[in-house]
mmCIF file with all atom_site columns, C-alpha atoms and ligand atoms in Angstrom:
data_model
loop_
_atom_site.group_PDB
_atom_site.id
_atom_site.type_symbol
_atom_site.label_atom_id
_atom_site.label_alt_id
_atom_site.label_comp_id
_atom_site.label_asym_id
_atom_site.label_entity_id
_atom_site.label_seq_id
_atom_site.pdbx_PDB_ins_code
_atom_site.Cartn_x
_atom_site.Cartn_y
_atom_site.Cartn_z
_atom_site.occupancy
_atom_site.B_iso_or_equiv
_atom_site.pdbx_formal_charge
_atom_site.auth_seq_id
_atom_site.auth_comp_id
_atom_site.auth_asym_id
_atom_site.auth_atom_id
_atom_site.pdbx_PDB_model_num
ATOM   1   C CA  . MET A 1 1   ? -174.381 -56.057 -60.282 1.00 98.00 ? 1493 MET A CA  1
ATOM   2   C CA  . LYS A 1 2   ? -171.681 -53.694 -58.985 1.00 98.00 ? 1494 LYS A CA  1
ATOM   3   C CA  . LEU A 1 3   ? -168.498 -54.374 -57.106 1.00 98.00 ? 1495 LEU A CA  1
ATOM   4   C CA  . TYR A 1 4   ? -167.262 -51.907 -54.449 1.00 98.00 ? 1496 TYR A CA  1
ATOM   5   C CA  . VAL A 1 5   ? -163.472 -51.993 -54.136 1.00 98.00 ? 1497 VAL A CA  1
ATOM   6   C CA  . PHE A 1 6   ? -160.330 -50.048 -53.283 1.00 98.00 ? 1498 PHE A CA  1
ATOM   7   C CA  . MET A 1 7   ? -157.110 -50.669 -55.275 1.00 95.00 ? 1499 MET A CA  1
ATOM   8   C CA  . MET A 1 8   ? -154.323 -52.251 -53.273 1.00 94.00 ? 1500 MET A CA  1
ATOM   9   C CA  . ALA A 1 9   ? -156.627 -53.472 -50.470 1.00 98.00 ? 1501 ALA A CA  1
ATOM   10  C CA  . PRO A 1 10  ? -156.027 -57.201 -50.490 1.00 98.00 ? 1502 PRO A CA  1
ATOM   11  C CA  . ASN A 1 11  ? -159.548 -58.564 -50.008 1.00 98.00 ? 1503 ASN A CA  1
ATOM   12  C CA  . PRO A 1 12  ? -161.021 -56.576 -52.944 1.00 98.00 ? 1504 PRO A CA  1
ATOM   13  C CA  . THR A 1 13  ? -157.920 -57.394 -54.943 1.00 98.00 ? 1505 THR A CA  1
ATOM   14  C CA  . ARG A 1 14  ? -158.346 -61.185 -54.647 1.00 98.00 ? 1506 ARG A CA  1
ATOM   15  C CA  . VAL A 1 15  ? -161.842 -60.809 -56.103 1.00 98.00 ? 1507 VAL A CA  1
ATOM   16  C CA  . ARG A 1 16  ? -160.661 -58.520 -58.854 1.00 98.00 ? 1508 ARG A CA  1
ATOM   17  C CA  . LEU A 1 17  ? -157.828 -60.944 -59.792 1.00 98.00 ? 1509 LEU A CA  1
ATOM   18  C CA  . LEU A 1 18  ? -160.324 -63.799 -59.958 1.00 98.00 ? 1510 LEU A CA  1
ATOM   19  C CA  . LEU A 1 19  ? -162.431 -61.709 -62.357 1.00 98.00 ? 1511 LEU A CA  1
ATOM   20  C CA  . ALA A 1 20  ? -159.410 -60.782 -64.408 1.00 98.00 ? 1512 ALA A CA  1
ATOM   21  C CA  . GLU A 1 21  ? -158.416 -64.469 -64.766 1.00 98.00 ? 1513 GLU A CA  1
ATOM   22  C CA  . LYS A 1 22  ? -161.903 -65.342 -65.988 1.00 98.00 ? 1514 LYS A CA  1
ATOM   23  C CA  . ARG A 1 23  ? -162.020 -62.397 -68.426 1.00 98.00 ? 1515 ARG A CA  1
ATOM   24  C CA  . ALA A 1 24  ? -158.518 -63.232 -69.754 1.00 97.00 ? 1516 ALA A CA  1
ATOM   25  C CA  . ALA A 1 25  ? -159.772 -66.738 -70.531 1.00 96.00 ? 1517 ALA A CA  1
ATOM   26  C CA  . GLY A 1 26  ? -162.684 -65.386 -72.491 1.00 96.00 ? 1518 GLY A CA  1
ATOM   27  C CA  . ALA A 1 27  ? -165.524 -64.978 -69.998 1.00 97.00 ? 1519 ALA A CA  1
ATOM   28  C CA  . GLU A 1 28  ? -167.704 -62.010 -70.732 1.00 97.00 ? 1520 GLU A CA  1
ATOM   29  C CA  . ILE A 1 29  ? -168.412 -60.398 -67.380 1.00 98.00 ? 1521 ILE A CA  1
ATOM   30  C CA  . ASP A 1 30  ? -170.092 -57.029 -67.180 1.00 97.00 ? 1522 ASP A CA  1
ATOM   31  C CA  . LEU A 1 31  ? -169.396 -55.997 -63.583 1.00 98.00 ? 1523 LEU A CA  1
ATOM   32  C CA  . PRO A 1 32  ? -168.656 -52.314 -62.991 1.00 98.00 ? 1524 PRO A CA  1
ATOM   33  C CA  . GLU A 1 33  ? -166.287 -51.524 -60.144 1.00 98.00 ? 1525 GLU A CA  1
ATOM   34  C CA  . ILE A 1 34  ? -166.898 -48.572 -57.821 1.00 98.00 ? 1526 ILE A CA  1
ATOM   35  C CA  . THR A 1 35  ? -164.108 -47.189 -55.691 1.00 98.00 ? 1527 THR A CA  1
ATOM   36  C CA  . VAL A 1 36  ? -164.762 -46.525 -52.024 1.00 98.00 ? 1528 VAL A CA  1
ATOM   37  C CA  . SER A 1 37  ? -161.748 -44.739 -50.614 1.00 98.00 ? 1529 SER A CA  1
ATOM   38  C CA  . LEU A 1 38  ? -160.337 -46.427 -47.488 1.00 97.00 ? 1530 LEU A CA  1
ATOM   39  C CA  . ILE A 1 39  ? -157.771 -43.638 -47.269 1.00 96.00 ? 1531 ILE A CA  1
ATOM   40  C CA  . GLU A 1 40  ? -160.424 -40.896 -47.179 1.00 96.00 ? 1532 GLU A CA  1
ATOM   41  C CA  . GLY A 1 41  ? -162.588 -42.929 -44.753 1.00 97.00 ? 1533 GLY A CA  1
ATOM   42  C CA  . GLU A 1 42  ? -165.492 -43.350 -47.225 1.00 98.00 ? 1534 GLU A CA  1
ATOM   43  C CA  . HIS A 1 43  ? -165.947 -46.875 -45.977 1.00 98.00 ? 1535 HIS A CA  1
ATOM   44  C CA  . LYS A 1 44  ? -167.136 -45.678 -42.613 1.00 98.00 ? 1536 LYS A CA  1
ATOM   45  C CA  . GLN A 1 45  ? -169.653 -43.143 -44.044 1.00 98.00 ? 1537 GLN A CA  1
ATOM   46  C CA  . PRO A 1 46  ? -173.392 -43.913 -43.836 1.00 98.00 ? 1538 PRO A CA  1
ATOM   47  C CA  . GLU A 1 47  ? -173.592 -44.562 -47.584 1.00 98.00 ? 1539 GLU A CA  1
ATOM   48  C CA  . HIS A 1 48  ? -171.142 -47.463 -47.337 1.00 98.00 ? 1540 HIS A CA  1
ATOM   49  C CA  . LEU A 1 49  ? -172.336 -48.665 -43.928 1.00 98.00 ? 1541 LEU A CA  1
ATOM   50  C CA  . ALA A 1 50  ? -175.709 -49.242 -45.587 1.00 98.00 ? 1542 ALA A CA  1
ATOM   51  C CA  . ARG A 1 51  ? -173.841 -51.691 -47.913 1.00 98.00 ? 1543 ARG A CA  1
ATOM   52  C CA  . HIS A 1 52  ? -171.674 -53.272 -45.242 1.00 98.00 ? 1544 HIS A CA  1
ATOM   53  C CA  . PRO A 1 53  ? -172.497 -52.762 -41.554 1.00 98.00 ? 1545 PRO A CA  1
ATOM   54  C CA  . LEU A 1 54  ? -168.853 -53.262 -40.598 1.00 98.00 ? 1546 LEU A CA  1
ATOM   55  C CA  . GLY A 1 55  ? -167.681 -50.707 -43.118 1.00 98.00 ? 1547 GLY A CA  1
ATOM   56  C CA  . LYS A 1 56  ? -165.377 -53.000 -45.101 1.00 98.00 ? 1548 LYS A CA  1
ATOM   57  C CA  . LEU A 1 57  ? -164.574 -53.918 -48.694 1.00 98.00 ? 1549 LEU A CA  1
ATOM   58  C CA  . PRO A 1 58  ? -165.247 -55.662 -51.007 1.00 98.00 ? 1550 PRO A CA  1
ATOM   59  C CA  . VAL A 1 59  ? -169.070 -55.550 -51.374 1.00 99.00 ? 1551 VAL A CA  1
ATOM   60  C CA  . LEU A 1 60  ? -171.034 -57.003 -54.285 1.00 98.00 ? 1552 LEU A CA  1
ATOM   61  C CA  . GLU A 1 61  ? -174.315 -55.299 -55.055 1.00 98.00 ? 1553 GLU A CA  1
ATOM   62  C CA  . LEU A 1 62  ? -176.687 -57.805 -56.563 1.00 98.00 ? 1554 LEU A CA  1
ATOM   63  C CA  . ASP A 1 63  ? -179.254 -56.980 -59.226 1.00 97.00 ? 1555 ASP A CA  1
ATOM   64  C CA  . ASP A 1 64  ? -182.040 -57.018 -56.646 1.00 98.00 ? 1556 ASP A CA  1
ATOM   65  C CA  . GLY A 1 65  ? -180.310 -54.187 -54.761 1.00 98.00 ? 1557 GLY A CA  1
ATOM   66  C CA  . SER A 1 66  ? -179.083 -56.399 -51.858 1.00 98.00 ? 1558 SER A CA  1
ATOM   67  C CA  . PHE A 1 67  ? -175.435 -56.491 -50.743 1.00 98.00 ? 1559 PHE A CA  1
ATOM   68  C CA  . LEU A 1 68  ? -173.131 -59.462 -50.463 1.00 98.00 ? 1560 LEU A CA  1
ATOM   69  C CA  . THR A 1 69  ? -170.076 -59.111 -48.183 1.00 98.00 ? 1561 THR A CA  1
ATOM   70  C CA  . GLU A 1 70  ? -167.018 -61.283 -47.474 1.00 98.00 ? 1562 GLU A CA  1
ATOM   71  C CA  . SER A 1 71  ? -164.537 -61.745 -50.311 1.00 98.00 ? 1563 SER A CA  1
ATOM   72  C CA  . GLY A 1 72  ? -164.675 -65.558 -50.105 1.00 98.00 ? 1564 GLY A CA  1
ATOM   73  C CA  . ALA A 1 73  ? -168.481 -65.624 -50.419 1.00 98.00 ? 1565 ALA A CA  1
ATOM   74  C CA  . ILE A 1 74  ? -168.287 -63.122 -53.286 1.00 98.00 ? 1566 ILE A CA  1
ATOM   75  C CA  . ALA A 1 75  ? -165.648 -65.231 -55.071 1.00 98.00 ? 1567 ALA A CA  1
ATOM   76  C CA  . GLU A 1 76  ? -167.769 -68.379 -54.682 1.00 98.00 ? 1568 GLU A CA  1
ATOM   77  C CA  . TYR A 1 77  ? -170.850 -66.623 -55.992 1.00 98.00 ? 1569 TYR A CA  1
ATOM   78  C CA  . LEU A 1 78  ? -168.974 -65.260 -59.038 1.00 98.00 ? 1570 LEU A CA  1
ATOM   79  C CA  . GLU A 1 79  ? -167.606 -68.736 -59.694 1.00 98.00 ? 1571 GLU A CA  1
ATOM   80  C CA  . GLU A 1 80  ? -171.131 -70.146 -59.705 1.00 98.00 ? 1572 GLU A CA  1
ATOM   81  C CA  . ILE A 1 81  ? -172.574 -67.582 -62.089 1.00 98.00 ? 1573 ILE A CA  1
ATOM   82  C CA  . TYR A 1 82  ? -169.474 -67.446 -64.353 1.00 98.00 ? 1574 TYR A CA  1
ATOM   83  C CA  . PRO A 1 83  ? -168.242 -71.027 -64.154 1.00 97.00 ? 1575 PRO A CA  1
ATOM   84  C CA  . ASP A 1 84  ? -165.840 -70.909 -67.136 1.00 97.00 ? 1576 ASP A CA  1
ATOM   85  C CA  . PRO A 1 85  ? -162.960 -71.164 -66.646 1.00 97.00 ? 1577 PRO A CA  1
ATOM   86  C CA  . PRO A 1 86  ? -163.250 -72.830 -63.231 1.00 98.00 ? 1578 PRO A CA  1
ATOM   87  C CA  . LEU A 1 87  ? -161.146 -71.075 -60.589 1.00 98.00 ? 1579 LEU A CA  1
ATOM   88  C CA  . LEU A 1 88  ? -162.250 -73.137 -57.635 1.00 98.00 ? 1580 LEU A CA  1
ATOM   89  C CA  . GLY A 1 89  ? -161.500 -76.539 -59.126 1.00 97.00 ? 1581 GLY A CA  1
ATOM   90  C CA  . ALA A 1 90  ? -163.248 -78.686 -61.729 1.00 96.00 ? 1582 ALA A CA  1
ATOM   91  C CA  . SER A 1 91  ? -163.683 -81.981 -59.837 1.00 97.00 ? 1583 SER A CA  1
ATOM   92  C CA  . PRO A 1 92  ? -164.275 -82.908 -56.146 1.00 98.00 ? 1584 PRO A CA  1
ATOM   93  C CA  . VAL A 1 93  ? -160.606 -83.549 -55.523 1.00 97.00 ? 1585 VAL A CA  1
ATOM   94  C CA  . GLU A 1 94  ? -159.532 -80.366 -57.323 1.00 97.00 ? 1586 GLU A CA  1
ATOM   95  C CA  . ARG A 1 95  ? -162.041 -78.347 -55.352 1.00 98.00 ? 1587 ARG A CA  1
ATOM   96  C CA  . ALA A 1 96  ? -160.783 -79.898 -52.105 1.00 98.00 ? 1588 ALA A CA  1
ATOM   97  C CA  . ARG A 1 97  ? -157.195 -79.021 -53.084 1.00 97.00 ? 1589 ARG A CA  1
ATOM   98  C CA  . VAL A 1 98  ? -158.186 -75.476 -53.930 1.00 98.00 ? 1590 VAL A CA  1
ATOM   99  C CA  . ARG A 1 99  ? -159.911 -75.072 -50.538 1.00 98.00 ? 1591 ARG A CA  1
ATOM   100 C CA  . GLU A 1 100 ? -156.847 -76.490 -48.803 1.00 98.00 ? 1592 GLU A CA  1
ATOM   101 C CA  . LEU A 1 101 ? -154.582 -74.000 -50.603 1.00 98.00 ? 1593 LEU A CA  1
ATOM   102 C CA  . GLU A 1 102 ? -157.029 -71.165 -50.034 1.00 98.00 ? 1594 GLU A CA  1
ATOM   103 C CA  . CYS A 1 103 ? -156.872 -71.709 -46.257 1.00 98.00 ? 1595 CYS A CA  1
ATOM   104 C CA  . LEU A 1 104 ? -153.057 -71.370 -46.433 1.00 98.00 ? 1596 LEU A CA  1
ATOM   105 C CA  . ALA A 1 105 ? -153.139 -68.317 -48.754 1.00 98.00 ? 1597 ALA A CA  1
ATOM   106 C CA  . ASN A 1 106 ? -155.930 -66.461 -46.899 1.00 98.00 ? 1598 ASN A CA  1
ATOM   107 C CA  . GLY A 1 107 ? -155.739 -67.355 -43.228 1.00 98.00 ? 1599 GLY A CA  1
ATOM   108 C CA  . GLY A 1 108 ? -152.043 -68.318 -43.324 1.00 98.00 ? 1600 GLY A CA  1
ATOM   109 C CA  . VAL A 1 109 ? -150.639 -65.465 -45.433 1.00 98.00 ? 1601 VAL A CA  1
ATOM   110 C CA  . LEU A 1 110 ? -153.048 -62.632 -46.310 1.00 98.00 ? 1602 LEU A CA  1
ATOM   111 C CA  . ALA A 1 111 ? -154.260 -62.190 -42.738 1.00 98.00 ? 1603 ALA A CA  1
ATOM   112 C CA  . HIS A 1 112 ? -150.745 -61.965 -41.307 1.00 98.00 ? 1604 HIS A CA  1
ATOM   113 C CA  . VAL A 1 113 ? -149.525 -59.656 -44.097 1.00 98.00 ? 1605 VAL A CA  1
ATOM   114 C CA  . GLY A 1 114 ? -152.418 -57.369 -43.189 1.00 98.00 ? 1606 GLY A CA  1
ATOM   115 C CA  . ARG A 1 115 ? -151.334 -57.317 -39.574 1.00 98.00 ? 1607 ARG A CA  1
ATOM   116 C CA  . ILE A 1 116 ? -147.693 -56.679 -40.449 1.00 98.00 ? 1608 ILE A CA  1
ATOM   117 C CA  . VAL A 1 117 ? -148.385 -53.825 -42.861 1.00 98.00 ? 1609 VAL A CA  1
ATOM   118 C CA  . HIS A 1 118 ? -150.874 -52.132 -40.518 1.00 97.00 ? 1610 HIS A CA  1
ATOM   119 C CA  . ALA A 1 119 ? -148.375 -52.517 -37.652 1.00 98.00 ? 1611 ALA A CA  1
ATOM   120 C CA  . THR A 1 120 ? -145.468 -50.983 -39.618 1.00 98.00 ? 1612 THR A CA  1
ATOM   121 C CA  . ASN A 1 121 ? -146.648 -48.750 -42.546 1.00 96.00 ? 1613 ASN A CA  1
ATOM   122 C CA  . SER A 1 122 ? -150.435 -48.597 -42.203 1.00 96.00 ? 1614 SER A CA  1
ATOM   123 C CA  . PRO A 1 123 ? -152.083 -46.859 -45.197 1.00 93.00 ? 1615 PRO A CA  1
ATOM   124 C CA  . LEU A 1 124 ? -155.017 -46.192 -42.803 1.00 92.00 ? 1616 LEU A CA  1
ATOM   125 C CA  . GLY A 1 125 ? -152.661 -44.366 -40.391 1.00 93.00 ? 1617 GLY A CA  1
ATOM   126 C CA  . LEU A 1 126 ? -152.815 -46.963 -37.610 1.00 95.00 ? 1618 LEU A CA  1
ATOM   127 C CA  . PRO A 1 127 ? -150.044 -46.657 -34.971 1.00 97.00 ? 1619 PRO A CA  1
ATOM   128 C CA  . ALA A 1 128 ? -146.863 -48.682 -35.428 1.00 97.00 ? 1620 ALA A CA  1
ATOM   129 C CA  . ASN A 1 129 ? -146.657 -51.824 -33.204 1.00 98.00 ? 1621 ASN A CA  1
ATOM   130 C CA  . PRO A 1 130 ? -143.368 -53.705 -33.560 1.00 98.00 ? 1622 PRO A CA  1
ATOM   131 C CA  . GLU A 1 131 ? -144.579 -56.569 -31.340 1.00 98.00 ? 1623 GLU A CA  1
ATOM   132 C CA  . VAL A 1 132 ? -147.587 -57.259 -33.549 1.00 98.00 ? 1624 VAL A CA  1
ATOM   133 C CA  . ALA A 1 133 ? -145.398 -57.034 -36.646 1.00 98.00 ? 1625 ALA A CA  1
ATOM   134 C CA  . ALA A 1 134 ? -142.942 -59.555 -35.209 1.00 98.00 ? 1626 ALA A CA  1
ATOM   135 C CA  . GLU A 1 135 ? -145.762 -61.935 -34.338 1.00 98.00 ? 1627 GLU A CA  1
ATOM   136 C CA  . GLY A 1 136 ? -147.081 -61.631 -37.873 1.00 98.00 ? 1628 GLY A CA  1
ATOM   137 C CA  . HIS A 1 137 ? -143.675 -62.454 -39.383 1.00 98.00 ? 1629 HIS A CA  1
ATOM   138 C CA  . SER A 1 138 ? -143.313 -65.459 -37.154 1.00 98.00 ? 1630 SER A CA  1
ATOM   139 C CA  . ALA A 1 139 ? -146.845 -66.676 -38.023 1.00 98.00 ? 1631 ALA A CA  1
ATOM   140 C CA  . LEU A 1 140 ? -146.125 -66.380 -41.726 1.00 98.00 ? 1632 LEU A CA  1
ATOM   141 C CA  . ALA A 1 141 ? -143.189 -68.750 -41.693 1.00 98.00 ? 1633 ALA A CA  1
ATOM   142 C CA  . GLY A 1 142 ? -145.126 -72.050 -41.623 1.00 98.00 ? 1634 GLY A CA  1
ATOM   143 C CA  . PRO A 1 143 ? -147.727 -71.222 -44.312 1.00 98.00 ? 1635 PRO A CA  1
ATOM   144 C CA  . LEU A 1 144 ? -145.106 -69.695 -46.643 1.00 98.00 ? 1636 LEU A CA  1
ATOM   145 C CA  . GLN A 1 145 ? -142.930 -72.787 -46.325 1.00 98.00 ? 1637 GLN A CA  1
ATOM   146 C CA  . CYS A 1 146 ? -145.952 -75.046 -47.115 1.00 98.00 ? 1638 CYS A CA  1
ATOM   147 C CA  . LEU A 1 147 ? -146.791 -73.003 -50.210 1.00 98.00 ? 1639 LEU A CA  1
ATOM   148 C CA  . ASP A 1 148 ? -143.121 -72.864 -51.255 1.00 98.00 ? 1640 ASP A CA  1
ATOM   149 C CA  . ASP A 1 149 ? -142.905 -76.673 -50.935 1.00 98.00 ? 1641 ASP A CA  1
ATOM   150 C CA  . ARG A 1 150 ? -146.084 -77.033 -53.016 1.00 98.00 ? 1642 ARG A CA  1
ATOM   151 C CA  . LEU A 1 151 ? -144.287 -75.154 -55.880 1.00 98.00 ? 1643 LEU A CA  1
ATOM   152 C CA  . ALA A 1 152 ? -141.093 -77.237 -55.616 1.00 98.00 ? 1644 ALA A CA  1
ATOM   153 C CA  . ASP A 1 153 ? -141.992 -79.333 -58.648 1.00 98.00 ? 1645 ASP A CA  1
ATOM   154 C CA  . SER A 1 154 ? -141.883 -76.176 -60.824 1.00 96.00 ? 1646 SER A CA  1
ATOM   155 C CA  . ARG A 1 155 ? -145.674 -76.145 -61.366 1.00 98.00 ? 1647 ARG A CA  1
ATOM   156 C CA  . PRO A 1 156 ? -146.760 -72.705 -62.697 1.00 98.00 ? 1648 PRO A CA  1
ATOM   157 C CA  . PHE A 1 157 ? -149.644 -72.267 -60.262 1.00 98.00 ? 1649 PHE A CA  1
ATOM   158 C CA  . LEU A 1 158 ? -150.379 -73.323 -56.702 1.00 98.00 ? 1650 LEU A CA  1
ATOM   159 C CA  . ALA A 1 159 ? -152.888 -76.018 -57.710 1.00 98.00 ? 1651 ALA A CA  1
ATOM   160 C CA  . GLY A 1 160 ? -151.010 -77.150 -60.838 1.00 97.00 ? 1652 GLY A CA  1
ATOM   161 C CA  . GLU A 1 161 ? -151.293 -76.074 -64.470 1.00 97.00 ? 1653 GLU A CA  1
ATOM   162 C CA  . ARG A 1 162 ? -154.073 -73.516 -64.206 1.00 97.00 ? 1654 ARG A CA  1
ATOM   163 C CA  . PRO A 1 163 ? -154.584 -70.454 -61.959 1.00 98.00 ? 1655 PRO A CA  1
ATOM   164 C CA  . THR A 1 164 ? -157.120 -70.795 -59.169 1.00 98.00 ? 1656 THR A CA  1
ATOM   165 C CA  . LEU A 1 165 ? -158.452 -68.574 -56.365 1.00 98.00 ? 1657 LEU A CA  1
ATOM   166 C CA  . PRO A 1 166 ? -155.513 -69.258 -54.015 1.00 98.00 ? 1658 PRO A CA  1
ATOM   167 C CA  . ASP A 1 167 ? -153.130 -67.784 -56.616 1.00 98.00 ? 1659 ASP A CA  1
ATOM   168 C CA  . CYS A 1 168 ? -155.292 -64.635 -56.606 1.00 98.00 ? 1660 CYS A CA  1
ATOM   169 C CA  . THR A 1 169 ? -155.397 -64.509 -52.839 1.00 98.00 ? 1661 THR A CA  1
ATOM   170 C CA  . LEU A 1 170 ? -151.642 -65.029 -52.450 1.00 98.00 ? 1662 LEU A CA  1
ATOM   171 C CA  . GLN A 1 171 ? -150.873 -62.376 -55.053 1.00 98.00 ? 1663 GLN A CA  1
ATOM   172 C CA  . ALA A 1 172 ? -153.264 -59.924 -53.344 1.00 98.00 ? 1664 ALA A CA  1
ATOM   173 C CA  . ALA A 1 173 ? -151.352 -60.524 -50.139 1.00 98.00 ? 1665 ALA A CA  1
ATOM   174 C CA  . PHE A 1 174 ? -147.945 -60.189 -51.807 1.00 98.00 ? 1666 PHE A CA  1
ATOM   175 C CA  . GLN A 1 175 ? -148.992 -56.883 -53.475 1.00 98.00 ? 1667 GLN A CA  1
ATOM   176 C CA  . PHE A 1 176 ? -150.066 -55.533 -50.075 1.00 98.00 ? 1668 PHE A CA  1
ATOM   177 C CA  . ALA A 1 177 ? -146.679 -56.580 -48.602 1.00 98.00 ? 1669 ALA A CA  1
ATOM   178 C CA  . ARG A 1 178 ? -144.825 -54.773 -51.473 1.00 98.00 ? 1670 ARG A CA  1
ATOM   179 C CA  . PHE A 1 179 ? -146.996 -51.654 -50.956 1.00 97.00 ? 1671 PHE A CA  1
ATOM   180 C CA  . GLY A 1 180 ? -146.263 -51.736 -47.216 1.00 97.00 ? 1672 GLY A CA  1
ATOM   181 C CA  . LYS A 1 181 ? -142.556 -52.454 -47.732 1.00 97.00 ? 1673 LYS A CA  1
ATOM   182 C CA  . ALA A 1 182 ? -142.790 -55.692 -45.766 1.00 98.00 ? 1674 ALA A CA  1
ATOM   183 C CA  . GLU A 1 183 ? -140.003 -58.097 -46.771 1.00 98.00 ? 1675 GLU A CA  1
ATOM   184 C CA  . ILE A 1 184 ? -141.614 -61.581 -46.481 1.00 98.00 ? 1676 ILE A CA  1
ATOM   185 C CA  . LEU A 1 185 ? -140.167 -63.618 -49.354 1.00 98.00 ? 1677 LEU A CA  1
ATOM   186 C CA  . GLU A 1 186 ? -136.545 -63.919 -48.242 1.00 97.00 ? 1678 GLU A CA  1
ATOM   187 C CA  . GLY A 1 187 ? -135.525 -67.565 -48.524 1.00 97.00 ? 1679 GLY A CA  1
ATOM   188 C CA  . TYR A 1 188 ? -138.611 -68.750 -50.350 1.00 98.00 ? 1680 TYR A CA  1
ATOM   189 C CA  . GLU A 1 189 ? -137.176 -69.255 -53.830 1.00 98.00 ? 1681 GLU A CA  1
ATOM   190 C CA  . ASN A 1 190 ? -140.152 -71.131 -55.300 1.00 98.00 ? 1682 ASN A CA  1
ATOM   191 C CA  . LEU A 1 191 ? -142.552 -68.453 -54.166 1.00 98.00 ? 1683 LEU A CA  1
ATOM   192 C CA  . LYS A 1 192 ? -140.266 -65.781 -55.651 1.00 98.00 ? 1684 LYS A CA  1
ATOM   193 C CA  . ARG A 1 193 ? -140.372 -67.565 -58.984 1.00 98.00 ? 1685 ARG A CA  1
ATOM   194 C CA  . TRP A 1 194 ? -144.185 -67.946 -58.825 1.00 98.00 ? 1686 TRP A CA  1
ATOM   195 C CA  . ASP A 1 195 ? -144.567 -64.270 -57.847 1.00 98.00 ? 1687 ASP A CA  1
ATOM   196 C CA  . ALA A 1 196 ? -142.464 -62.969 -60.737 1.00 98.00 ? 1688 ALA A CA  1
ATOM   197 C CA  . ALA A 1 197 ? -144.190 -65.174 -63.311 1.00 98.00 ? 1689 ALA A CA  1
ATOM   198 C CA  . PHE A 1 198 ? -147.687 -64.444 -62.018 1.00 98.00 ? 1690 PHE A CA  1
ATOM   199 C CA  . ARG A 1 199 ? -147.139 -60.684 -62.169 1.00 98.00 ? 1691 ARG A CA  1
ATOM   200 C CA  . GLU A 1 200 ? -145.968 -60.905 -65.767 1.00 97.00 ? 1692 GLU A CA  1
ATOM   201 C CA  . ARG A 1 201 ? -149.334 -62.251 -66.950 1.00 96.00 ? 1693 ARG A CA  1
ATOM   202 C CA  . GLU A 1 202 ? -151.799 -59.874 -68.632 1.00 95.00 ? 1694 GLU A CA  1
ATOM   203 C CA  . ALA A 1 203 ? -154.632 -60.768 -66.167 1.00 97.00 ? 1695 ALA A CA  1
ATOM   204 C CA  . ALA A 1 204 ? -152.450 -59.761 -63.221 1.00 98.00 ? 1696 ALA A CA  1
ATOM   205 C CA  . LYS A 1 205 ? -151.178 -56.589 -64.981 1.00 97.00 ? 1697 LYS A CA  1
ATOM   206 C CA  . ALA A 1 206 ? -154.792 -55.478 -65.480 1.00 96.00 ? 1698 ALA A CA  1
ATOM   207 C CA  . VAL A 1 207 ? -155.295 -55.362 -61.712 1.00 98.00 ? 1699 VAL A CA  1
ATOM   208 C CA  . LEU A 1 208 ? -151.986 -54.951 -59.895 1.00 98.00 ? 1700 LEU A CA  1
ATOM   209 C CA  . VAL A 1 209 ? -150.573 -51.496 -59.182 1.00 96.00 ? 1701 VAL A CA  1
ATOM   210 C CA  . ALA A 1 210 ? -147.611 -52.439 -57.003 1.00 92.00 ? 1702 ALA A CA  1
HETATM 211 N N1  . GSH C 2 .   ? -163.258 -61.000 -44.097 1.00 87.27 ? 2768 GSH C N1  1
HETATM 212 C C1  . GSH C 2 .   ? -163.469 -59.843 -44.909 1.00 87.27 ? 2768 GSH C C1  1
HETATM 213 C C2  . GSH C 2 .   ? -162.378 -58.813 -44.595 1.00 87.27 ? 2768 GSH C C2  1
HETATM 214 C C3  . GSH C 2 .   ? -162.709 -57.489 -45.274 1.00 87.27 ? 2768 GSH C C3  1
HETATM 215 C C4  . GSH C 2 .   ? -161.633 -56.425 -44.907 1.00 87.27 ? 2768 GSH C C4  1
HETATM 216 O O1  . GSH C 2 .   ? -161.085 -56.444 -43.811 1.00 87.27 ? 2768 GSH C O1  1
HETATM 217 N N2  . GSH C 2 .   ? -161.391 -55.559 -45.864 1.00 87.27 ? 2768 GSH C N2  1
HETATM 218 C C5  . GSH C 2 .   ? -160.487 -54.530 -45.654 1.00 87.27 ? 2768 GSH C C5  1
HETATM 219 C C6  . GSH C 2 .   ? -159.763 -54.150 -46.943 1.00 87.27 ? 2768 GSH C C6  1
HETATM 220 S S1  . GSH C 2 .   ? -158.679 -55.452 -47.498 1.00 87.27 ? 2768 GSH C S1  1
HETATM 221 C C7  . GSH C 2 .   ? -161.185 -53.299 -45.149 1.00 87.27 ? 2768 GSH C C7  1
HETATM 222 O O2  . GSH C 2 .   ? -162.256 -52.953 -45.655 1.00 87.27 ? 2768 GSH C O2  1
HETATM 223 N N3  . GSH C 2 .   ? -160.587 -52.608 -44.150 1.00 87.27 ? 2768 GSH C N3  1
HETATM 224 C C8  . GSH C 2 .   ? -161.118 -51.384 -43.660 1.00 87.27 ? 2768 GSH C C8  1
HETATM 225 C C9  . GSH C 2 .   ? -161.514 -51.482 -42.206 1.00 87.27 ? 2768 GSH C C9  1
HETATM 226 O O3  . GSH C 2 .   ? -161.541 -52.609 -41.619 1.00 87.27 ? 2768 GSH C O3  1
HETATM 227 O O4  . GSH C 2 .   ? -161.795 -50.488 -41.638 1.00 87.27 ? 2768 GSH C O4  1
HETATM 228 C C10 . GSH C 2 .   ? -163.428 -60.233 -46.381 1.00 87.27 ? 2768 GSH C C10 1
HETATM 229 O O5  . GSH C 2 .   ? -162.809 -61.252 -46.735 1.00 87.27 ? 2768 GSH C O5  1
HETATM 230 O O6  . GSH C 2 .   ? -164.057 -59.536 -47.229 1.00 87.27 ? 2768 GSH C O6  1
#
């Protein structure tokens, strides 16, 4: 298998953080990563469009030569073939909790951070759009508050004592916000604590560049 990625891009980063968490806990995962430059437009070239018809990242190339797209589907597949340690929950109730948190981290935070950064400081050179950025900031408030409340009991990770996919997704979103100079954490003290502690860990340091 091969994983096609671009550093800093949040959807590839959530998958790379999940892999780093598994490796840090002892999983032996041989999965080479190949960079496709979003900055240089390599994702819209025929070579990459053959992997992903929409020209996006990440893409997982399977051993039979077929391509799997969508970071959530890729994360679930990797979880199934490398189940230890579990990053999507170990029991029905844990899995349900992880899915609940993942909806908040992905649809509620990562998606809006993407809109804000591309409307203010787009690394792809998209035009600034203050209205879209303001809508993004306002849409972020509810999900960020929910996640901040979840951390109010000083738990180290969103789902409790162990990292899970929503931690990876949230950190991928926060890294993209830092890179795009979007201030999104003002007033969310529990999330600030979680962010600082998560970034100090070796698994995160192996992936994060901002
Ligand atoms: N829903 C997709 C979104 C993929 C996506 O939008 N990836 C971004 C990078 S984070 C990308 O490739 N953007 C380039 C483009 O849309 O042209 C997923 O979760 O994989």
